[in-house]
C-alpha positions as CSV (number, residue, x, y, z in Angstrom):
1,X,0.0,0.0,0.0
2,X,0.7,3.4,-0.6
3,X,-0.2,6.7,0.7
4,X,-0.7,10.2,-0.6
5,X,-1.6,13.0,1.2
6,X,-3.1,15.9,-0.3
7,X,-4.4,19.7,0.8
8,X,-7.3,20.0,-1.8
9,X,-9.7,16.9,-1.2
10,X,-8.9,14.5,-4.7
11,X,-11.7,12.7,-6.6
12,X,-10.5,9.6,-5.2
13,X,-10.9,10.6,-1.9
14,X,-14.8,11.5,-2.8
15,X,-15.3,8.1,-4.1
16,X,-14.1,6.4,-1.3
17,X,-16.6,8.5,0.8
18,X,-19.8,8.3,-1.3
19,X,-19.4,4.6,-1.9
20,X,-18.9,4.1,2.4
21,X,-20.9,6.9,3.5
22,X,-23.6,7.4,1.1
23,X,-24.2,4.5,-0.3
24,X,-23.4,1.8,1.8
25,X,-24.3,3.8,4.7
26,X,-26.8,6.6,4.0
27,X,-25.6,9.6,5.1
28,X,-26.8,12.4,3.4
29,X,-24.7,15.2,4.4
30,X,-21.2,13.5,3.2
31,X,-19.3,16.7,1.8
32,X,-18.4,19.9,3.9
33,X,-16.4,23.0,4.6
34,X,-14.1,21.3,6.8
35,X,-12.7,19.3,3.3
36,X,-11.4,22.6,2.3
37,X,-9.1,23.0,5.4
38,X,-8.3,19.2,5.7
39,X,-5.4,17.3,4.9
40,X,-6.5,14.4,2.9
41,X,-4.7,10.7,2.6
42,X,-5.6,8.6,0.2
43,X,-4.6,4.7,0.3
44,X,-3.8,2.9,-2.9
45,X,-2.9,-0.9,-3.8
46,X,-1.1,0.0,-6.7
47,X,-3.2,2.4,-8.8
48,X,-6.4,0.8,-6.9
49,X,-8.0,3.6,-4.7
50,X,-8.8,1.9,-1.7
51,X,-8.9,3.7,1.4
52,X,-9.2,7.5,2.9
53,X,-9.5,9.6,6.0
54,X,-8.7,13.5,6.8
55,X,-7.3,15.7,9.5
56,X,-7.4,19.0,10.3
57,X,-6.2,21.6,12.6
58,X,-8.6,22.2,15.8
59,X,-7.4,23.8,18.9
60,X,-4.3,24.6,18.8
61,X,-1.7,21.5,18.7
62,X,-4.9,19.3,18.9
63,X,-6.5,18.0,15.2
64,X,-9.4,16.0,14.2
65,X,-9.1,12.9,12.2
66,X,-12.2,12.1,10.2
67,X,-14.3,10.6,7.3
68,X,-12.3,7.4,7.9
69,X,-13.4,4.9,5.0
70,X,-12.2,1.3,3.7
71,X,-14.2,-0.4,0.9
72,X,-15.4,-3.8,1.8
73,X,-12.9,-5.7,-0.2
74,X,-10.3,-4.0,1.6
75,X,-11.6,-4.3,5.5
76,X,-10.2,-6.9,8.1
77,X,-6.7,-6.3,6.2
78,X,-5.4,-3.7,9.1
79,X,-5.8,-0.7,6.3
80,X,-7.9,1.2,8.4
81,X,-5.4,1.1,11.6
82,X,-2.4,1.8,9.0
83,X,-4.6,4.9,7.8
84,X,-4.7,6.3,11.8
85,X,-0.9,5.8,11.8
86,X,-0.3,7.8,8.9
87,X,-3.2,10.3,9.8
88,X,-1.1,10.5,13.1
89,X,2.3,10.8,12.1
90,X,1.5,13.8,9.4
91,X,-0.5,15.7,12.2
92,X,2.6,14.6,14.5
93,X,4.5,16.4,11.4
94,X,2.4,19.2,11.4
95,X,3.0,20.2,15.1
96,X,-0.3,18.0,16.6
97,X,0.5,16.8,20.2
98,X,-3.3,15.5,20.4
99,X,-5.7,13.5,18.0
100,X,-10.0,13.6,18.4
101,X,-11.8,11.8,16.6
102,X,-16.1,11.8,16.0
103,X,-16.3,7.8,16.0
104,X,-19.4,5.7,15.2
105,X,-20.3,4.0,18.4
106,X,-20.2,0.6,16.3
107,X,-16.3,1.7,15.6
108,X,-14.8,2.7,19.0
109,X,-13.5,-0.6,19.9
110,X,-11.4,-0.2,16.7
111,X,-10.2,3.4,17.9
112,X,-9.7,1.9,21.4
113,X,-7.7,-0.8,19.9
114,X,-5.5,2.0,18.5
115,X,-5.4,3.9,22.3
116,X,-8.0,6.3,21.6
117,X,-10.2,6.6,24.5
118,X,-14.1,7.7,25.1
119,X,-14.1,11.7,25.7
120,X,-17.8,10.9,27.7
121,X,-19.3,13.4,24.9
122,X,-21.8,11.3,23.2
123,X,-24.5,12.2,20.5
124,X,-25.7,11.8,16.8
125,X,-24.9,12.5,13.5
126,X,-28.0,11.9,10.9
127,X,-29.3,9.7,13.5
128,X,-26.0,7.6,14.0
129,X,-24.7,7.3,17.5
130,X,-21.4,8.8,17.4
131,X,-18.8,9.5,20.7
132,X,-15.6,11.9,21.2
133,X,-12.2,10.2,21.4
134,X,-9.1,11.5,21.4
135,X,-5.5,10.1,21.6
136,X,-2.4,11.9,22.6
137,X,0.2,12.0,20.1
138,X,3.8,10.8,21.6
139,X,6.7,9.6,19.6
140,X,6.9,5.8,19.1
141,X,2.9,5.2,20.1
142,X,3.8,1.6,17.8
143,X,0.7,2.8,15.4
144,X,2.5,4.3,12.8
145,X,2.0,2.1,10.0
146,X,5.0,-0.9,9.0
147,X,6.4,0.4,5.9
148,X,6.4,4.0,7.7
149,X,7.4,3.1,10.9
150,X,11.1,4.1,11.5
């Protein structure tokens, strides 16, 4: 796998989220403002588009990771933890000391699984239960994906 990270959200990256979100999902509200300040990565198996999440500056040194998305063929294959570790490491490279993250309630053991932990703000998102997490960002939190990992 490969990863590209990009400032303007790529067409790839839209794909990704209407075929996860929209379709598969049915959220209707997929595309916002926040894509235009986001940093977006963008997983490929070779030229195959296969996975995507962004982050973006919050508060300070702390930044959001969102939109996560793997398509089907790709899940249970560890892409979507190898996403977080990139997502982490460019924010890390970008002066982030913190990581929070709007999870689907479904998805938190994932995210907890990856040391994120429950913020105890919990609501929902186009009638999805979703919860806070966040994740402080250290050097060497062994989540930085293997053919990134130094």
């Amino acid at each position: 796998m490969r990863y590209e990270v990009s400032e303007a959200i790529p067409e790839d990256a839209k794909a990704i989220r209407k075929a996860v979100f929209v379709e598969e999902q049915g959220f209707h509200n997929e595309f916002d403002q926040t894509d235009d300040a986001s940093l977006h990565i963008v997983a490929y198996d070779g030229d195959e588009p296969v996975g995507v999440c962004r982050i973006f500056p919050d508060r300070g040194r702390v930044w959001t990771l969102g939109r996560l998305a793997v398509l089907k063929p790709y899940r249970g294959q560890h892409l979507g933890a190898d996403l977080v570790g990139t997502a982490e490491e460019t924010a890390r490279n970008h002066g982030a000391d913190r990581i929070t993250l709007h999870a689907q309630k479904r998805a938190a053991g994932f995210y907890e699984s990856l040391g994120y932990r429950d913020m105890g703000i919990h609501d929902q998102d186009e009638g999805c239960p979703h919860m806070w997490m966040d994740k402080p960002l250290t050097v060497g939190t062994g989540n930085e994906p293997k053919d990134q990992a130094s």
